[in-house]
Amino acid sequence: LIYILTSVFQLPGEWAGGSSDCATTLMGINQLFELGLSKEELMERGVKIGADVPYCVMRGTVLAEGIGEILTPLPACPKCHVLIAKPPISVSTKLVYEKLDSHEIEIMDIDGIIDGLYDQDITKVASRMGNVLEKVTIEEYPVIEQIKNVMKEQGALNAMMSGSGPTVFGPL
C-alpha cells in the first residue's frame, strides 16, 4: 500500500482522528516529562499504537508505504485554496476497510502526484489524486459522490473523499 499524505488539506490535529490525538499525546508527554525522545523515537513508539501515528508525529507532505510506517518526506503541496464539505453522517472506518476486501482496488498515479509536487503544479497533483476507499463508502453514502460532483462543477480542480469519509475536499 502506497499513499501520499499532506498537511495542506488539514489543520494541526485534524488528520487521522485518534492517530493525531495519540501523536499529540506522545509529543506532549515527551515535552512535559522532559524525556528527550527524538521525533524518530516517538514515531517508532507511535506505529505500535496506530499506522497513521508516525505521520502525525512527522507531519508535512510525505510518501507513506507499508501500513503507513515507512515515510519519505516530499515537497510541500503547492499553495491553493481548498473547499471542504462534511455531510451530516458518520462513517465506520472499520466497516469501510472490511468491505474494501471485496472490491477491486484501482492503482493511483503516485509518480504523477510526486512529479506535481516537485513541479509545484497543483493542477497536476489534483488530476492524479484518488482514494481507494471512496468506492466502498460511496456505495453506502451516495451523498459523497454528489458533493464531489458539485465541487467540480463549481470550479474545484478535482474532489476527493478524505480518508474513509465522509469529508470531501477539492483544491481550487
mmCIF file of C-alpha atoms in Angstrom:
data_model
loop_
_atom_site.group_PDB
_atom_site.id
_atom_site.type_symbol
_atom_site.label_atom_id
_atom_site.label_comp_id
_atom_site.label_asym_id
_atom_site.label_seq_id
_atom_site.Cartn_x
_atom_site.Cartn_y
_atom_site.Cartn_z
ATOM 1 C CA LEU A 1 0.000 0.000 0.000
ATOM 2 C CA ILE A 2 1.399 3.382 -1.031
ATOM 3 C CA TYR A 3 -0.205 6.738 -0.457
ATOM 4 C CA ILE A 4 0.661 10.382 -0.055
ATOM 5 C CA LEU A 5 -0.341 12.376 2.989
ATOM 6 C CA THR A 6 -0.083 16.123 3.077
ATOM 7 C CA SER A 7 -0.712 18.738 5.700
ATOM 8 C CA VAL A 8 -2.032 21.168 3.076
ATOM 9 C CA PHE A 9 -5.541 19.789 3.484
ATOM 10 C CA GLN A 10 -5.568 19.838 7.276
ATOM 11 C CA LEU A 11 -5.151 21.862 10.377
ATOM 12 C CA PRO A 12 -2.813 20.530 13.083
ATOM 13 C CA GLY A 13 -4.528 17.709 14.943
ATOM 14 C CA GLU A 14 -7.298 17.242 12.353
ATOM 15 C CA TRP A 15 -5.987 14.319 10.302
ATOM 16 C CA ALA A 16 -6.390 10.676 11.192
ATOM 17 C CA GLY A 17 -8.658 11.408 14.170
ATOM 18 C CA GLY A 18 -7.434 9.230 17.017
ATOM 19 C CA SER A 19 -3.970 8.926 15.477
ATOM 20 C CA SER A 20 -3.436 12.676 15.654
ATOM 21 C CA ASP A 21 -4.688 12.654 19.240
ATOM 22 C CA CYS A 22 -2.196 9.880 20.013
ATOM 23 C CA ALA A 23 0.692 11.691 18.321
ATOM 24 C CA THR A 24 -0.125 14.906 20.165
ATOM 25 C CA THR A 25 -0.267 12.999 23.456
ATOM 26 C CA LEU A 26 3.094 11.320 22.787
ATOM 27 C CA MET A 27 4.696 14.666 21.946
ATOM 28 C CA GLY A 28 3.101 16.298 24.995
ATOM 29 C CA ILE A 29 4.300 13.579 27.375
ATOM 30 C CA ASN A 30 7.775 13.796 25.851
ATOM 31 C CA GLN A 31 7.842 17.540 26.476
ATOM 32 C CA LEU A 32 6.060 17.543 29.857
ATOM 33 C CA PHE A 33 8.304 14.879 31.386
ATOM 34 C CA GLU A 34 11.414 16.094 29.528
ATOM 35 C CA LEU A 35 12.056 12.614 28.122
ATOM 36 C CA GLY A 36 14.212 13.934 25.297
ATOM 37 C CA LEU A 37 12.855 11.448 22.749
ATOM 38 C CA SER A 38 13.606 12.322 19.142
ATOM 39 C CA LYS A 39 10.901 12.572 16.515
ATOM 40 C CA GLU A 40 12.090 9.195 15.155
ATOM 41 C CA GLU A 41 11.812 7.587 18.608
ATOM 42 C CA LEU A 42 8.291 8.959 19.015
ATOM 43 C CA MET A 43 7.401 7.608 15.563
ATOM 44 C CA GLU A 44 8.757 4.138 16.489
ATOM 45 C CA ARG A 45 6.568 4.084 19.577
ATOM 46 C CA GLY A 46 3.584 5.537 17.743
ATOM 47 C CA VAL A 47 3.405 2.901 14.994
ATOM 48 C CA LYS A 48 2.784 0.280 17.687
ATOM 49 C CA ILE A 49 -0.409 2.160 18.537
ATOM 50 C CA GLY A 50 -1.625 3.059 15.051
ATOM 51 C CA ALA A 51 -0.355 3.084 11.470
ATOM 52 C CA ASP A 52 -1.014 6.831 10.987
ATOM 53 C CA VAL A 53 0.627 7.912 14.252
ATOM 54 C CA PRO A 54 4.165 8.240 12.802
ATOM 55 C CA TYR A 55 2.823 10.528 10.061
ATOM 56 C CA CYS A 56 1.017 12.636 12.642
ATOM 57 C CA VAL A 57 4.277 12.975 14.588
ATOM 58 C CA MET A 58 6.265 13.773 11.412
ATOM 59 C CA ARG A 59 3.672 16.000 9.680
ATOM 60 C CA GLY A 60 4.178 17.692 6.343
ATOM 61 C CA THR A 61 3.853 16.050 2.929
ATOM 62 C CA VAL A 62 5.157 12.501 2.771
ATOM 63 C CA LEU A 63 5.060 9.311 0.751
ATOM 64 C CA ALA A 64 3.724 6.610 3.076
ATOM 65 C CA GLU A 65 4.437 2.956 2.341
ATOM 66 C CA GLY A 66 3.809 -0.337 4.110
ATOM 67 C CA ILE A 67 0.971 0.179 6.558
ATOM 68 C CA GLY A 68 1.923 3.835 6.735
ATOM 69 C CA GLU A 69 5.040 3.442 8.848
ATOM 70 C CA ILE A 70 7.616 3.918 6.046
ATOM 71 C CA LEU A 71 7.632 7.675 5.462
ATOM 72 C CA THR A 72 9.591 9.638 2.866
ATOM 73 C CA PRO A 73 9.393 13.449 3.022
ATOM 74 C CA LEU A 74 8.196 15.195 -0.154
ATOM 75 C CA PRO A 75 7.965 18.853 -1.205
ATOM 76 C CA ALA A 76 5.012 20.712 0.265
ATOM 77 C CA CYS A 77 1.848 20.721 -1.800
ATOM 78 C CA PRO A 78 1.528 23.833 -3.972
ATOM 79 C CA LYS A 79 -0.382 26.643 -2.289
ATOM 80 C CA CYS A 80 -4.052 26.651 -3.169
ATOM 81 C CA HIS A 81 -7.473 27.218 -1.714
ATOM 82 C CA VAL A 82 -9.319 24.112 -0.582
ATOM 83 C CA LEU A 83 -13.061 23.664 -0.455
ATOM 84 C CA ILE A 84 -14.165 21.294 2.344
ATOM 85 C CA ALA A 85 -17.595 19.767 2.940
ATOM 86 C CA LYS A 86 -18.736 17.275 5.556
ATOM 87 C CA PRO A 87 -22.204 15.820 5.183
ATOM 88 C CA PRO A 88 -24.122 15.207 8.445
ATOM 89 C CA ILE A 89 -23.312 11.484 8.513
ATOM 90 C CA SER A 90 -20.798 9.272 10.294
ATOM 91 C CA VAL A 91 -18.790 6.567 8.592
ATOM 92 C CA SER A 92 -17.386 3.485 10.318
ATOM 93 C CA THR A 93 -13.745 3.179 9.240
ATOM 94 C CA LYS A 94 -13.800 -0.471 10.348
ATOM 95 C CA LEU A 95 -16.765 -1.211 8.081
ATOM 96 C CA VAL A 96 -15.153 0.548 5.114
ATOM 97 C CA TYR A 97 -11.945 -1.489 5.439
ATOM 98 C CA GLU A 98 -13.901 -4.733 5.876
ATOM 99 C CA LYS A 99 -15.864 -4.028 2.686
ATOM 100 C CA LEU A 100 -12.721 -2.949 0.810
ATOM 101 C CA ASP A 101 -11.571 -6.565 0.696
ATOM 102 C CA SER A 102 -14.417 -7.390 -1.680
ATOM 103 C CA HIS A 103 -13.573 -4.605 -4.159
ATOM 104 C CA GLU A 104 -11.016 -4.310 -6.905
ATOM 105 C CA ILE A 105 -8.520 -1.623 -5.971
ATOM 106 C CA GLU A 106 -7.576 0.912 -8.635
ATOM 107 C CA ILE A 107 -3.939 1.943 -8.713
ATOM 108 C CA MET A 108 -3.310 5.679 -8.392
ATOM 109 C CA ASP A 109 -0.654 7.611 -10.303
ATOM 110 C CA ILE A 110 1.632 8.133 -7.319
ATOM 111 C CA ASP A 111 4.579 9.067 -9.552
ATOM 112 C CA GLY A 112 2.428 11.715 -11.265
ATOM 113 C CA ILE A 113 1.437 13.189 -7.905
ATOM 114 C CA ILE A 114 5.078 13.277 -6.798
ATOM 115 C CA ASP A 115 6.072 14.954 -10.079
ATOM 116 C CA GLY A 116 3.339 17.545 -9.487
ATOM 117 C CA LEU A 117 4.688 18.209 -6.002
ATOM 118 C CA TYR A 118 8.240 18.700 -7.299
ATOM 119 C CA ASP A 119 6.930 20.900 -10.149
ATOM 120 C CA GLN A 120 4.708 22.812 -7.676
ATOM 121 C CA ASP A 121 1.815 22.240 -10.107
ATOM 122 C CA ILE A 122 -1.495 21.946 -8.228
ATOM 123 C CA THR A 123 -3.336 21.046 -11.434
ATOM 124 C CA LYS A 124 -1.052 18.048 -11.966
ATOM 125 C CA VAL A 125 -1.432 16.962 -8.338
ATOM 126 C CA ALA A 126 -5.214 17.363 -8.371
ATOM 127 C CA SER A 127 -5.691 15.498 -11.645
ATOM 128 C CA ARG A 128 -3.938 12.432 -10.258
ATOM 129 C CA MET A 129 -5.289 12.283 -6.713
ATOM 130 C CA GLY A 130 -7.519 9.410 -5.707
ATOM 131 C CA ASN A 131 -8.796 7.415 -2.759
ATOM 132 C CA VAL A 132 -9.349 3.651 -2.970
ATOM 133 C CA LEU A 133 -11.818 3.841 -0.072
ATOM 134 C CA GLU A 134 -14.270 6.066 -1.978
ATOM 135 C CA LYS A 135 -15.887 3.239 -3.922
ATOM 136 C CA VAL A 136 -16.839 1.417 -0.726
ATOM 137 C CA THR A 137 -18.002 4.484 1.185
ATOM 138 C CA ILE A 138 -19.936 5.992 -1.738
ATOM 139 C CA GLU A 139 -21.889 2.726 -2.131
ATOM 140 C CA GLU A 140 -23.183 3.250 1.405
ATOM 141 C CA TYR A 141 -23.421 7.059 1.250
ATOM 142 C CA PRO A 142 -24.108 8.376 -2.295
ATOM 143 C CA VAL A 143 -24.201 11.954 -0.955
ATOM 144 C CA ILE A 144 -20.396 11.869 -1.027
ATOM 145 C CA GLU A 145 -20.404 11.476 -4.826
ATOM 146 C CA GLN A 146 -22.962 14.274 -5.083
ATOM 147 C CA ILE A 147 -20.711 16.594 -3.078
ATOM 148 C CA LYS A 148 -17.712 15.709 -5.246
ATOM 149 C CA ASN A 149 -19.684 16.492 -8.397
ATOM 150 C CA VAL A 150 -20.910 19.849 -7.076
ATOM 151 C CA MET A 151 -17.381 20.849 -6.080
ATOM 152 C CA LYS A 152 -16.048 20.070 -9.559
ATOM 153 C CA GLU A 153 -18.990 21.840 -11.220
ATOM 154 C CA GLN A 154 -18.211 24.904 -9.099
ATOM 155 C CA GLY A 155 -14.546 25.081 -10.109
ATOM 156 C CA ALA A 156 -12.600 22.643 -7.952
ATOM 157 C CA LEU A 157 -9.716 21.096 -9.906
ATOM 158 C CA ASN A 158 -10.832 17.727 -8.558
ATOM 159 C CA ALA A 159 -12.650 16.471 -5.479
ATOM 160 C CA MET A 160 -11.884 13.528 -3.242
ATOM 161 C CA MET A 161 -13.130 11.989 -0.045
ATOM 162 C CA SER A 162 -10.697 12.322 2.842
ATOM 163 C CA GLY A 163 -9.720 9.007 4.427
ATOM 164 C CA SER A 164 -12.670 6.674 4.920
ATOM 165 C CA GLY A 165 -15.078 9.622 4.772
ATOM 166 C CA PRO A 166 -17.392 11.337 4.865
ATOM 167 C CA THR A 167 -15.497 14.650 4.462
ATOM 168 C CA VAL A 168 -14.790 15.734 0.880
ATOM 169 C CA PHE A 169 -12.211 18.284 -0.240
ATOM 170 C CA GLY A 170 -11.459 19.967 -3.525
ATOM 171 C CA PRO A 171 -8.431 22.113 -4.370
ATOM 172 C CA LEU A 172 -9.207 25.338 -6.232
#
